[in-house]
JSON list of C-alpha atoms in Angstrom, two decimals:
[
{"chain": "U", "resi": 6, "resn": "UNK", "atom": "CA", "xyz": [-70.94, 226.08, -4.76]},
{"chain": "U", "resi": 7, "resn": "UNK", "atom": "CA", "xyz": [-71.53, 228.92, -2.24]},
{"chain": "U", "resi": 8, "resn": "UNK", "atom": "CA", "xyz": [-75.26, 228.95, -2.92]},
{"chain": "U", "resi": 9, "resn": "UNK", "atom": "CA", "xyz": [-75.54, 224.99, -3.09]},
{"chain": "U", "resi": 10, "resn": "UNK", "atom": "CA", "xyz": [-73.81, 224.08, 0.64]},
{"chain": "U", "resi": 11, "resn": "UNK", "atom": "CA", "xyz": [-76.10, 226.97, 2.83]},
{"chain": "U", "resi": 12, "resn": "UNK", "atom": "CA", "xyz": [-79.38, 224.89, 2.92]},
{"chain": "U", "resi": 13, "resn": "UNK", "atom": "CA", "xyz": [-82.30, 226.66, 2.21]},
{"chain": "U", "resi": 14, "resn": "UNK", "atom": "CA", "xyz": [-80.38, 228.78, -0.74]},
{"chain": "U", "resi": 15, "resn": "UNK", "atom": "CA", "xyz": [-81.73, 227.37, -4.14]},
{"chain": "U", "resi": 16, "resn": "UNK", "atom": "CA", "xyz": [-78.19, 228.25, -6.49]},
{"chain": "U", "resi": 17, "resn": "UNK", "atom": "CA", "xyz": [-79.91, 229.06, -10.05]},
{"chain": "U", "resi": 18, "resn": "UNK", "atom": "CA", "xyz": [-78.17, 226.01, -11.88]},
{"chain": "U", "resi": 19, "resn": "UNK", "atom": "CA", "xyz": [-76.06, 223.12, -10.83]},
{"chain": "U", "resi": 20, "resn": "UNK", "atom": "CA", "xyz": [-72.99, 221.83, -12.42]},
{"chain": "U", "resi": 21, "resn": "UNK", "atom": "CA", "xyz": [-74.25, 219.49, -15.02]},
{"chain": "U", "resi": 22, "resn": "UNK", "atom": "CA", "xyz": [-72.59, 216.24, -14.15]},
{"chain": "U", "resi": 23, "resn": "UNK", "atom": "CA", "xyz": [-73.48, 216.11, -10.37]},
{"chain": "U", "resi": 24, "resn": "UNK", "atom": "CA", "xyz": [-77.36, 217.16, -11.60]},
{"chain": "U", "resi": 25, "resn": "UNK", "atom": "CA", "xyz": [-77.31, 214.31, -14.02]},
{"chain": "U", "resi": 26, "resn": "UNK", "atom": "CA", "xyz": [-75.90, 211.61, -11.43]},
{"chain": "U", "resi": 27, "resn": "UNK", "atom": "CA", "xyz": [-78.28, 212.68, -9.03]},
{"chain": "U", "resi": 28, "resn": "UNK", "atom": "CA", "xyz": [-81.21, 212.32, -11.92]},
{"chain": "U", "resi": 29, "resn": "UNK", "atom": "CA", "xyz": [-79.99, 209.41, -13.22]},
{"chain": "U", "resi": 30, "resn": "UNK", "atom": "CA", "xyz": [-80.34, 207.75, -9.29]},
{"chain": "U", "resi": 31, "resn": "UNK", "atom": "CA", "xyz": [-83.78, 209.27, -9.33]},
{"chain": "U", "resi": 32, "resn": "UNK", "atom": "CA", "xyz": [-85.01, 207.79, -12.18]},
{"chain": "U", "resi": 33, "resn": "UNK", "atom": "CA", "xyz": [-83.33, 204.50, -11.92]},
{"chain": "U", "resi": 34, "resn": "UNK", "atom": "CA", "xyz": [-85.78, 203.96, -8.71]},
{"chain": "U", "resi": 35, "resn": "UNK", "atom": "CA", "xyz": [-82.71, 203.93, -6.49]},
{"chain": "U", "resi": 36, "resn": "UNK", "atom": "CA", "xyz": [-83.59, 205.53, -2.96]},
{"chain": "U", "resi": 37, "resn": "UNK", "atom": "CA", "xyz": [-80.54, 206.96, -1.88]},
{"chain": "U", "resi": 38, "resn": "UNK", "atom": "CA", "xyz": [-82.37, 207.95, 1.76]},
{"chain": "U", "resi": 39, "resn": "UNK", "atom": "CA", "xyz": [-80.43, 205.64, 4.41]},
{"chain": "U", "resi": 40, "resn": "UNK", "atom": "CA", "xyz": [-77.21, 204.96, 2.18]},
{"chain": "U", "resi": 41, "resn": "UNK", "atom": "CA", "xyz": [-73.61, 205.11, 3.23]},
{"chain": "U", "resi": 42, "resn": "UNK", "atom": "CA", "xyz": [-71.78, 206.80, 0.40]},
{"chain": "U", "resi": 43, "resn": "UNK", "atom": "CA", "xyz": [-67.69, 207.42, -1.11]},
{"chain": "U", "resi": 44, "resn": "UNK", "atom": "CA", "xyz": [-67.59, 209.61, -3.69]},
{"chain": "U", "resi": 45, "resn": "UNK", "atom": "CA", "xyz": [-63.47, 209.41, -5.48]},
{"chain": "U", "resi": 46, "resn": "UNK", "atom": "CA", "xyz": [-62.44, 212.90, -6.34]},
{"chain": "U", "resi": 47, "resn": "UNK", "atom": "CA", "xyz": [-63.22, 216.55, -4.74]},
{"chain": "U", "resi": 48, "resn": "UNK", "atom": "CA", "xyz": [-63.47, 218.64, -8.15]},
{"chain": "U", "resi": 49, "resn": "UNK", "atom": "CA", "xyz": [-65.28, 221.61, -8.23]},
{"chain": "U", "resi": 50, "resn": "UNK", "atom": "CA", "xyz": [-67.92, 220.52, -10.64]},
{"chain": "U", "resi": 51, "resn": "UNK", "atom": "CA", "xyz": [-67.89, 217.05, -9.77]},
{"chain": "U", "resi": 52, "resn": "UNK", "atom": "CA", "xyz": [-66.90, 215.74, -6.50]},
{"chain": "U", "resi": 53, "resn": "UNK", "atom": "CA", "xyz": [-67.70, 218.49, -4.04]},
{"chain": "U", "resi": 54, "resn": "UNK", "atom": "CA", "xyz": [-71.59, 219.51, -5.97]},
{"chain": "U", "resi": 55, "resn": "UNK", "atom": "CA", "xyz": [-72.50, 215.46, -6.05]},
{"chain": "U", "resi": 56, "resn": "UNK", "atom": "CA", "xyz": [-71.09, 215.39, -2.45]},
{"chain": "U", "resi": 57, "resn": "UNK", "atom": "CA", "xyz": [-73.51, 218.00, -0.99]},
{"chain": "U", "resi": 58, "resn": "UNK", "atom": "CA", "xyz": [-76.70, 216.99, -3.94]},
{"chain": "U", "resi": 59, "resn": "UNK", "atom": "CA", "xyz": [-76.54, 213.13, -2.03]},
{"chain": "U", "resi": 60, "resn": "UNK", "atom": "CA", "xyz": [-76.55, 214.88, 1.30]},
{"chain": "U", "resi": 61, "resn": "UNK", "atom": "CA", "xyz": [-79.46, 217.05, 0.27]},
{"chain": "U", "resi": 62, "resn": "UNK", "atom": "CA", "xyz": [-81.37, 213.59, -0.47]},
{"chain": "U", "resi": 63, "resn": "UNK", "atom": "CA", "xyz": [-81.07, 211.96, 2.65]},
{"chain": "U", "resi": 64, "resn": "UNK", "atom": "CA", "xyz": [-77.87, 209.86, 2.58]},
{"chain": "U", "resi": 65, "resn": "UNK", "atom": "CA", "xyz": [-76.45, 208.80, 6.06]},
{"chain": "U", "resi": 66, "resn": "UNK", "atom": "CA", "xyz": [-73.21, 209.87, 5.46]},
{"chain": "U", "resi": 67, "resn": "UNK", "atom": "CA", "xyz": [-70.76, 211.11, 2.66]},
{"chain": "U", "resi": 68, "resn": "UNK", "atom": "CA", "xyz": [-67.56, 210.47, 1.96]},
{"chain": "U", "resi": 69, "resn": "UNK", "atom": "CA", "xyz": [-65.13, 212.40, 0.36]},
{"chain": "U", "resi": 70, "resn": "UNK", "atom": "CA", "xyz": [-62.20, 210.79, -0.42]},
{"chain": "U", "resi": 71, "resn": "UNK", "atom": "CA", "xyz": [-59.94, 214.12, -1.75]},
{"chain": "U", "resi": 72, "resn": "UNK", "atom": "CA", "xyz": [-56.56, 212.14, -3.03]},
{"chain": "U", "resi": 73, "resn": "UNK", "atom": "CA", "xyz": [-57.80, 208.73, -4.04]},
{"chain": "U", "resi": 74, "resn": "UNK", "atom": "CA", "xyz": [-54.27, 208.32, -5.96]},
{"chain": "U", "resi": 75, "resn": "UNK", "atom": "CA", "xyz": [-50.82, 209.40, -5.62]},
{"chain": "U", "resi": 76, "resn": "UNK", "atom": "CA", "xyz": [-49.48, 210.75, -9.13]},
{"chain": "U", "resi": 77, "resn": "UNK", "atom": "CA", "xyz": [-45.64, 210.64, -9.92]},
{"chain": "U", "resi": 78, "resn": "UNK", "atom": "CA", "xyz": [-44.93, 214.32, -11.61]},
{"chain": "U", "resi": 79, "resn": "UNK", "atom": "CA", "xyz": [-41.59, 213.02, -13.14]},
{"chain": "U", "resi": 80, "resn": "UNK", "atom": "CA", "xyz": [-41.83, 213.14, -16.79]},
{"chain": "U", "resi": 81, "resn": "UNK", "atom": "CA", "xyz": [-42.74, 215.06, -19.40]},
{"chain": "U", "resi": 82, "resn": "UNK", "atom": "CA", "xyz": [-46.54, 217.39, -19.20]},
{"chain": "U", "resi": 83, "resn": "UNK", "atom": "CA", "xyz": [-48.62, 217.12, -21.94]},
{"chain": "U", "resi": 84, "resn": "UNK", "atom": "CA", "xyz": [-47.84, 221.11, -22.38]},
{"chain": "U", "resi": 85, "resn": "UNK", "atom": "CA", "xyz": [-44.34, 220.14, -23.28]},
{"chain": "U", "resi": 86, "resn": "UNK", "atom": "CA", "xyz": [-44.91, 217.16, -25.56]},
{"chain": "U", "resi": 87, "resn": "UNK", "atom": "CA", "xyz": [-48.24, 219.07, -27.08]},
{"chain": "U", "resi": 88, "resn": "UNK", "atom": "CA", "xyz": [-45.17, 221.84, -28.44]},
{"chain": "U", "resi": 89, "resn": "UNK", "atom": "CA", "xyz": [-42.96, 219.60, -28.89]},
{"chain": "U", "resi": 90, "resn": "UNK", "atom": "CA", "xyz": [-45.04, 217.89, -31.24]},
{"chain": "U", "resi": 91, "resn": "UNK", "atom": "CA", "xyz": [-44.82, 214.44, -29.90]},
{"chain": "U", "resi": 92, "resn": "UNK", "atom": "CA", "xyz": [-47.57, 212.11, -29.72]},
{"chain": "U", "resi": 93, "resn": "UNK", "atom": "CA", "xyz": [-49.07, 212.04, -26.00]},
{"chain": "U", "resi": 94, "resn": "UNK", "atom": "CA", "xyz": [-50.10, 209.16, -24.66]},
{"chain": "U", "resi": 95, "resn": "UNK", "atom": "CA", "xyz": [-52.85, 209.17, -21.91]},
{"chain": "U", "resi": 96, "resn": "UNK", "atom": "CA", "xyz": [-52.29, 205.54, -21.16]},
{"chain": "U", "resi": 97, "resn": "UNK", "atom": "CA", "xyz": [-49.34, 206.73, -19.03]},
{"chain": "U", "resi": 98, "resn": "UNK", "atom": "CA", "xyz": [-51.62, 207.72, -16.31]},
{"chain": "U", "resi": 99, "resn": "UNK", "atom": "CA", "xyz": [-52.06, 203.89, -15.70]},
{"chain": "U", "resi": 100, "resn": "UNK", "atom": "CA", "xyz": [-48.40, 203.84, -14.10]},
{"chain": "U", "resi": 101, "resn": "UNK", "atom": "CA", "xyz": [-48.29, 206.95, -12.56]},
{"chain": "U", "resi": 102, "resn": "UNK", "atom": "CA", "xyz": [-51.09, 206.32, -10.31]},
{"chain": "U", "resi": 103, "resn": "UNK", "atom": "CA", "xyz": [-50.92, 204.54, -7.22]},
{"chain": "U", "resi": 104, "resn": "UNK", "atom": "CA", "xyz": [-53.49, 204.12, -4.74]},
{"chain": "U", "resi": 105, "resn": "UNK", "atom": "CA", "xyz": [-53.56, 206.11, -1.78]},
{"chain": "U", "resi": 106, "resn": "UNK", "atom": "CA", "xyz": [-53.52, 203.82, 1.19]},
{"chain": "U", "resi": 107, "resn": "UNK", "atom": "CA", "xyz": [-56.66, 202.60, 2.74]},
{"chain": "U", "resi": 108, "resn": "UNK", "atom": "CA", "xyz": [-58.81, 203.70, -0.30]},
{"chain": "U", "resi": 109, "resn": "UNK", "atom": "CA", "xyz": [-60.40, 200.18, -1.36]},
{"chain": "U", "resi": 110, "resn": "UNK", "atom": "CA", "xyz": [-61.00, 199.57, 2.56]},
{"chain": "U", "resi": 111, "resn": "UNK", "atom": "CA", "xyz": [-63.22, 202.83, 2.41]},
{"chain": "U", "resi": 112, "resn": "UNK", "atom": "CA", "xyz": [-65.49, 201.82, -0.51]},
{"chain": "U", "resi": 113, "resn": "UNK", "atom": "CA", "xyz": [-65.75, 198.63, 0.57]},
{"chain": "U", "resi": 114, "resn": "UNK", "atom": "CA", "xyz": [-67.97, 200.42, 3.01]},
{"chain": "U", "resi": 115, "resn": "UNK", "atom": "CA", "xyz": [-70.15, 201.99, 0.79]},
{"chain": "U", "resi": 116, "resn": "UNK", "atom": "CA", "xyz": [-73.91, 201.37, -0.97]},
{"chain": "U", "resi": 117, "resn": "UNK", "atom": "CA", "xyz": [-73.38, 204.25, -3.43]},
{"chain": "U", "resi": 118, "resn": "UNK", "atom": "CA", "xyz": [-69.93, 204.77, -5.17]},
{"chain": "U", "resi": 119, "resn": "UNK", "atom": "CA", "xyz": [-69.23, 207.87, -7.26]},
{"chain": "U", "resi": 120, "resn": "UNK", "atom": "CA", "xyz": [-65.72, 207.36, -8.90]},
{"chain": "U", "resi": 121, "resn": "UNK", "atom": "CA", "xyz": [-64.25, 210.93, -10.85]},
{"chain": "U", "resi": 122, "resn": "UNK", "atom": "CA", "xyz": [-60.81, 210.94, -10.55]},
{"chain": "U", "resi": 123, "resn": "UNK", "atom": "CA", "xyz": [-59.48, 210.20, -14.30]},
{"chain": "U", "resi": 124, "resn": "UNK", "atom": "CA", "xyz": [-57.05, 206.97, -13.92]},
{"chain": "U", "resi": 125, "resn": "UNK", "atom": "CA", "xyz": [-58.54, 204.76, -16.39]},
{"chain": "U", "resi": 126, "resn": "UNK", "atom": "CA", "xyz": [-60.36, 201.76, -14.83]},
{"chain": "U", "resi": 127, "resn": "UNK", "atom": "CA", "xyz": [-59.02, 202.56, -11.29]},
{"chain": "U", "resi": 128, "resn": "UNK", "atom": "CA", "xyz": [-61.52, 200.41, -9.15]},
{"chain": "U", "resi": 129, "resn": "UNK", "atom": "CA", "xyz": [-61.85, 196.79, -8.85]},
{"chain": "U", "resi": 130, "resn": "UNK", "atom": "CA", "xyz": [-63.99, 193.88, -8.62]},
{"chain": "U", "resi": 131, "resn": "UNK", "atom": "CA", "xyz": [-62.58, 193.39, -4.46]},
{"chain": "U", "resi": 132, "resn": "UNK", "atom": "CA", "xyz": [-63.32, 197.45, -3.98]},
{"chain": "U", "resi": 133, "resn": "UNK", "atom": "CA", "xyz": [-66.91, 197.19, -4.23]},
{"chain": "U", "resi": 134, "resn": "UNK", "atom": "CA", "xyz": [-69.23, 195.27, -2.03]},
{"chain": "U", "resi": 135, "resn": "UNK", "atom": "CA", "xyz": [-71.88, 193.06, -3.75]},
{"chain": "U", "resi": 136, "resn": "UNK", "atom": "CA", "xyz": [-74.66, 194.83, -3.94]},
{"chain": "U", "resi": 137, "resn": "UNK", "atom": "CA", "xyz": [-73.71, 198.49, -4.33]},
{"chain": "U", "resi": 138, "resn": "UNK", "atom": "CA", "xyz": [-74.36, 200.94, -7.02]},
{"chain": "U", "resi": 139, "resn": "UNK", "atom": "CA", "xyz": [-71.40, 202.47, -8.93]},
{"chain": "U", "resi": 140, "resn": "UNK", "atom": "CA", "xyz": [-71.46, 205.70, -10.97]},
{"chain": "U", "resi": 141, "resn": "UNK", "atom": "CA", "xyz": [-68.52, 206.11, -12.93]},
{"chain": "U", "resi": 142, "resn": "UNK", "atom": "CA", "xyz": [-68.02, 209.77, -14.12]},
{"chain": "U", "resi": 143, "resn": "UNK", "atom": "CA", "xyz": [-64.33, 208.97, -15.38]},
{"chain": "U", "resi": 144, "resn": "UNK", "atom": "CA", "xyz": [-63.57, 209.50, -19.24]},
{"chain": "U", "resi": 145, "resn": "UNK", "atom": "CA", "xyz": [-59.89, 208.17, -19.92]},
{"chain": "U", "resi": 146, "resn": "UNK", "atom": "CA", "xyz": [-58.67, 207.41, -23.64]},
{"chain": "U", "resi": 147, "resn": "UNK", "atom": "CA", "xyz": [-57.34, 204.20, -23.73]},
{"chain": "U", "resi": 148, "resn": "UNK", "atom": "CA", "xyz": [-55.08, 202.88, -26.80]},
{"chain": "U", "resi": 149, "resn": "UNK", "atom": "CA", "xyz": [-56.60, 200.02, -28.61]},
{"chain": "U", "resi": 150, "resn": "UNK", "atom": "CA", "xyz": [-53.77, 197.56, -27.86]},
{"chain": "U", "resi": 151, "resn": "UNK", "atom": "CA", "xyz": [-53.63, 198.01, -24.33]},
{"chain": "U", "resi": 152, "resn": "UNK", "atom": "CA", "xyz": [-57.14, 197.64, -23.34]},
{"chain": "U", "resi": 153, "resn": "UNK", "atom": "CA", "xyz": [-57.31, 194.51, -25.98]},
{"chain": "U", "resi": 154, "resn": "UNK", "atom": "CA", "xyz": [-59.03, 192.63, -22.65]},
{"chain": "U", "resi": 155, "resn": "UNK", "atom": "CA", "xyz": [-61.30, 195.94, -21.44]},
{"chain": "U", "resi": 156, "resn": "UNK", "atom": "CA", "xyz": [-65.22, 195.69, -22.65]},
{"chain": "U", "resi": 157, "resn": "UNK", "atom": "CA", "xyz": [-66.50, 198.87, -24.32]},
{"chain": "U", "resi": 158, "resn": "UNK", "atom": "CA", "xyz": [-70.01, 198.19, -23.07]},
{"chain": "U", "resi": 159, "resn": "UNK", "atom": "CA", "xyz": [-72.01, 200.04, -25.83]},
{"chain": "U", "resi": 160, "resn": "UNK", "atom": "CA", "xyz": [-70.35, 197.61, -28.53]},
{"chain": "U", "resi": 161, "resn": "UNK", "atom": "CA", "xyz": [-72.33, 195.23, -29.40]},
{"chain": "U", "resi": 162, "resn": "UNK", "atom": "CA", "xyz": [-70.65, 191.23, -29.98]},
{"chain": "U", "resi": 163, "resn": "UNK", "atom": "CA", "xyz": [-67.40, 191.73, -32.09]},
{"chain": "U", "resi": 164, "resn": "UNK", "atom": "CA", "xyz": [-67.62, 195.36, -32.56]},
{"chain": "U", "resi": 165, "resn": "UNK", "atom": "CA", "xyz": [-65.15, 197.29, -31.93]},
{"chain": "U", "resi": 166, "resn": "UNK", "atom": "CA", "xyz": [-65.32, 200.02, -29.45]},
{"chain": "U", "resi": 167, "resn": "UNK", "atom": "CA", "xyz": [-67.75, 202.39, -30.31]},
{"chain": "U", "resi": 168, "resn": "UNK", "atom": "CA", "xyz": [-65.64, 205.55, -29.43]},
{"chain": "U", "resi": 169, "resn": "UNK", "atom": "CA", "xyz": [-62.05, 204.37, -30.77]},
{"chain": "U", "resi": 170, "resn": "UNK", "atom": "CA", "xyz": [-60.94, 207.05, -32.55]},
{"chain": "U", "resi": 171, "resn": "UNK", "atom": "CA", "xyz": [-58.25, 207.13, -35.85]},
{"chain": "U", "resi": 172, "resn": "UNK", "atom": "CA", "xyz": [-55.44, 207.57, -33.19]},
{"chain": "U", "resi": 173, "resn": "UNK", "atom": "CA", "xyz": [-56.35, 204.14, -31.92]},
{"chain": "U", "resi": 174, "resn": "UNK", "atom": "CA", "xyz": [-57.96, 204.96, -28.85]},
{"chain": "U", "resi": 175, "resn": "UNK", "atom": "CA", "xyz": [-61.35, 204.35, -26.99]},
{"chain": "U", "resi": 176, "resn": "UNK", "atom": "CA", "xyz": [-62.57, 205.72, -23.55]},
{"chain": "U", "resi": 177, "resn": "UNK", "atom": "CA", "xyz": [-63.01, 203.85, -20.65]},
{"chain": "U", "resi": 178, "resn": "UNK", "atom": "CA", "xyz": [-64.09, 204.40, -17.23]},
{"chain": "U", "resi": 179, "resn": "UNK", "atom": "CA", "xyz": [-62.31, 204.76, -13.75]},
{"chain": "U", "resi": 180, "resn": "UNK", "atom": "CA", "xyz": [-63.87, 201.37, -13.17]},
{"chain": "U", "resi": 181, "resn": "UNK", "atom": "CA", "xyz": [-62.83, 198.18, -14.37]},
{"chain": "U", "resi": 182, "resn": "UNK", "atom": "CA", "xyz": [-66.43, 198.15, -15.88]},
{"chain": "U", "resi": 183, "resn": "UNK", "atom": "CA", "xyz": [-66.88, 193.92, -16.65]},
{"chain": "U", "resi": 184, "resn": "UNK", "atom": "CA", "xyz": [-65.47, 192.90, -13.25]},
{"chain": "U", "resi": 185, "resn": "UNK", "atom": "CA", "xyz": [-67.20, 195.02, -11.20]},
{"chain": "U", "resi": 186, "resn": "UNK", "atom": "CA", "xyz": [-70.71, 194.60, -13.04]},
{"chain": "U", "resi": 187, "resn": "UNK", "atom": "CA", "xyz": [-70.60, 190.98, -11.44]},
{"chain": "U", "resi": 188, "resn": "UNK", "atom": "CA", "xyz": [-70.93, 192.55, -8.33]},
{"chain": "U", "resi": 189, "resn": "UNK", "atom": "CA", "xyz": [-72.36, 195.58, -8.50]},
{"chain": "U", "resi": 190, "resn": "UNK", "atom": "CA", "xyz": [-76.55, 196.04, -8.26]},
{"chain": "U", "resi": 191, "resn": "UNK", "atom": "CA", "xyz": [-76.47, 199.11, -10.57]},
{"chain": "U", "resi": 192, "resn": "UNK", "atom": "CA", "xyz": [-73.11, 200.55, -12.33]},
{"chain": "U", "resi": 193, "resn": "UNK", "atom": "CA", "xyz": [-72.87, 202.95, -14.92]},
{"chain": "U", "resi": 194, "resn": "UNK", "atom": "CA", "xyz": [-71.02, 202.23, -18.36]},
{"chain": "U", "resi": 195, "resn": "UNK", "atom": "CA", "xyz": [-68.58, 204.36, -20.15]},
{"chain": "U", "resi": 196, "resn": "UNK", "atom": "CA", "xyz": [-69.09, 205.55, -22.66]},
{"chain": "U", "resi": 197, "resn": "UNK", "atom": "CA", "xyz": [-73.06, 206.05, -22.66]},
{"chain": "U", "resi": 198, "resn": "UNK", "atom": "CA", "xyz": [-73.66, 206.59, -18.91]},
{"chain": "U", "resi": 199, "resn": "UNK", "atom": "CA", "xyz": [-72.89, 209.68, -17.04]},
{"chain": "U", "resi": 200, "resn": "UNK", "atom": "CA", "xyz": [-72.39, 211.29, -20.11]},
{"chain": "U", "resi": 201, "resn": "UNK", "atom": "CA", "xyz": [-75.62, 211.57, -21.62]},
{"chain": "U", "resi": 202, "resn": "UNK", "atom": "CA", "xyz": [-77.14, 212.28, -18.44]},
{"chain": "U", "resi": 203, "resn": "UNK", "atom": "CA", "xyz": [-74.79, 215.64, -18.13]},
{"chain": "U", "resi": 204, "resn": "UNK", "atom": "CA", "xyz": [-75.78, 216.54, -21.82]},
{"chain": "U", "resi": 205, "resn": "UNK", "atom": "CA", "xyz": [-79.50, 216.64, -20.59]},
{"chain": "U", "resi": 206, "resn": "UNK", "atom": "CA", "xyz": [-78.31, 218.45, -17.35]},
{"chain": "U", "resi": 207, "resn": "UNK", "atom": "CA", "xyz": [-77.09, 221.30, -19.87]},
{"chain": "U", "resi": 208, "resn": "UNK", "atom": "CA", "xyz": [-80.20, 221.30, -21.37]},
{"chain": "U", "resi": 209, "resn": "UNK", "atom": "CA", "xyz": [-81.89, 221.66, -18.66]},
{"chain": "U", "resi": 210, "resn": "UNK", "atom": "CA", "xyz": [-79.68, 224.26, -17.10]},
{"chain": "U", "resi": 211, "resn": "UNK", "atom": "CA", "xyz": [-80.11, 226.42, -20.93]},
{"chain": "U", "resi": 212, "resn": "UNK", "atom": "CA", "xyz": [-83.81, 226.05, -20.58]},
{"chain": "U", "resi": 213, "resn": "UNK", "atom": "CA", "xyz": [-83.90, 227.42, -16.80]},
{"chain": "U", "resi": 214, "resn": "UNK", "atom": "CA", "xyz": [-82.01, 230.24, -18.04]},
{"chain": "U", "resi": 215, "resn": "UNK", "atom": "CA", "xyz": [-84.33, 231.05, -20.68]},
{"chain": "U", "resi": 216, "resn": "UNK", "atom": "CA", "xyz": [-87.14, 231.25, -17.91]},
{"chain": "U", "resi": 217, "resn": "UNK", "atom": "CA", "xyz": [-85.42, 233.25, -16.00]},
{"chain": "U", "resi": 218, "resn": "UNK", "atom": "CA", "xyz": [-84.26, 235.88, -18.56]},
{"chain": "U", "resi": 219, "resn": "UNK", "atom": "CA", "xyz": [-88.33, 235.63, -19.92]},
{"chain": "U", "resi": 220, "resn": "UNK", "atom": "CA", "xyz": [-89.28, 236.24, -16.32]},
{"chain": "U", "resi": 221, "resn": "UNK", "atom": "CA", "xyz": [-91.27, 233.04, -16.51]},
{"chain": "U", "resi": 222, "resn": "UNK", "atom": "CA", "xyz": [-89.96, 232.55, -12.59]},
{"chain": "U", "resi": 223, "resn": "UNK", "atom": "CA", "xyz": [-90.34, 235.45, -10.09]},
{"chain": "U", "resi": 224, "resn": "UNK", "atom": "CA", "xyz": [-88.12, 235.66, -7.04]},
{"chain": "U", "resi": 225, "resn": "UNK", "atom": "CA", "xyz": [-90.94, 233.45, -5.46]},
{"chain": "U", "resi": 226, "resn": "UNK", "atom": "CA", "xyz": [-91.01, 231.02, -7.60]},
{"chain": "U", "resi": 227, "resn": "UNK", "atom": "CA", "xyz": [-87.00, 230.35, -6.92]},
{"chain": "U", "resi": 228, "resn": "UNK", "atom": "CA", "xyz": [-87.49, 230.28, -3.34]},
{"chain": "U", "resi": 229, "resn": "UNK", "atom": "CA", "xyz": [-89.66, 227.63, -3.64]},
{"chain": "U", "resi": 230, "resn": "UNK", "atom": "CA", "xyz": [-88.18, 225.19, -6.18]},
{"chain": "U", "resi": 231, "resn": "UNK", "atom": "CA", "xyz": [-86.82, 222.20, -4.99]},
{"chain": "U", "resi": 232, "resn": "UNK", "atom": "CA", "xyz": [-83.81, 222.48, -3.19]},
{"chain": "U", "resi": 233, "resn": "UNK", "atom": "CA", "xyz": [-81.66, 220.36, -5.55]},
{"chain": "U", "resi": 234, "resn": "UNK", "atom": "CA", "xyz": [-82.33, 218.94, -8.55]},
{"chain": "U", "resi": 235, "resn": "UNK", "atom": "CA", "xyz": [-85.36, 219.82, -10.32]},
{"chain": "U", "resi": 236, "resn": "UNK", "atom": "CA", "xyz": [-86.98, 216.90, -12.15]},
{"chain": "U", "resi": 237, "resn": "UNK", "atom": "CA", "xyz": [-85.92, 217.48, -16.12]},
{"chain": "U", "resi": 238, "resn": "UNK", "atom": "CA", "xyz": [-89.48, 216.87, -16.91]},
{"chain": "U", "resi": 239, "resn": "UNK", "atom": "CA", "xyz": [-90.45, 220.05, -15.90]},
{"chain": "U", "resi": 240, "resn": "UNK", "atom": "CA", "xyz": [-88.83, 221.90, -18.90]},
{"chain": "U", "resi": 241, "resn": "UNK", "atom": "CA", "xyz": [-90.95, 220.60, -20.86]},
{"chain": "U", "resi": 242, "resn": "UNK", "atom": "CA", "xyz": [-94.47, 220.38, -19.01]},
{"chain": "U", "resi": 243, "resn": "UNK", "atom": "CA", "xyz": [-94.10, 224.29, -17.50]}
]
């Protein structure tokens, strides 16, 4: 992170999921140059990287939105029911997270939303103004009964979800993916969005590794790579 917010220091790899969001932008033809953008959630490998890869690329402003909820602590932790040997459910996250006030007035504002803060399908249809591109970089597991009206995206008509798993779970997004898809010029679906794209950012990372530890790049060559996120393409072509 040190390397990545002193412009004109290229860090040797980038956490994967901000590399992939900013790739997937890039070669969805979206020109982020001009756009006013929120990104939900100030993670190390997340949040903060994606924050400072958009402003690298010519955004007019980013938004960082540190405590997008307000999480009730009362309750068991999933330490104590893990030992206990109890059955924890991740659906409780629903009602222990309430929105932090004047959060939906502050993406309103925004052509590019990133949302990676973990409460399963979070943002709304009324968050997002029509026209504005959504990534979603939340994975929640949802149980199957609860989300009986949610849309697992990668299913196709009358499937079930594709990732529901023999607990009875699937994953959803922090977006409320169907609603917000009316409105939205470009969102993300989960599963099958982000996630791919921060397999290939591994990959990608793994490979640059390997040419460094060859000494395919010399100290030149790293001064002169692009400042943020190298097109993937280049692994392969070099």
């Amino acid at each position: 992170m040190g390397r990545l917010l002193m412009r004109g220091r290229q860090p040797f790899f980038l956490p994967c999921t901000a590399l992939g969001c900013l790739e997937l932008l890039s070669r969805s033809g979206i020109a982020m140059k001009g756009m006013n953008t929120v990104v939900l959630g100030n993670s190390n490998t997340i949040g903060m990287p994606i924050s400072v890869l958009l402003r690298d690329h010519g955004v007019a402003s980013v938004k960082v939105i540190h405590d997008p909820v307000k999480r009730r602590t009362d309750g068991p932790s999933f330490e104590s029911i893990s030992t206990s040997g109890q059955v924890y459910d991740p659906c409780r996250l629903r009602e222990e997270a309430e929105v932090a006030e004047g959060v939906p007035e502050a993406v309103r504002e925004a052509d590019l939303v990133v949302v990676a803060v973990g409460v399963p399908n979070l943002v709304k249809r009324d968050w997002v103004r029509p026209g504005a591109v959504v990534l979603d970089v939340g994975i929640n597991p949802i149980s199957v009964d609860e989300s009986a009206a949610d849309v697992d995206p990668t299913a196709g008509p009358g499937e079930p979800p594709t990732s529901m798993s023999s607990l009875g779970f699937h994953v959803v997004g922090d977006v409320a993916y169907e609603e917000v898809a009316e409105v939205a010029s470009a969102i993300t679906p989960v599963p099958g969005g982000v996630g791919p794209m921060t397999v290939a950012a591994l990959l990608h990372n793994v490979i640059f590794a390997a040419k460094l530890s060859n000494g395919v790049y010399t100290g030149h060559d790293l001064q002169t790579l692009s400042k943020a996120a190298p097109d993937f393409a280049d692994d392969y072509t070099d």
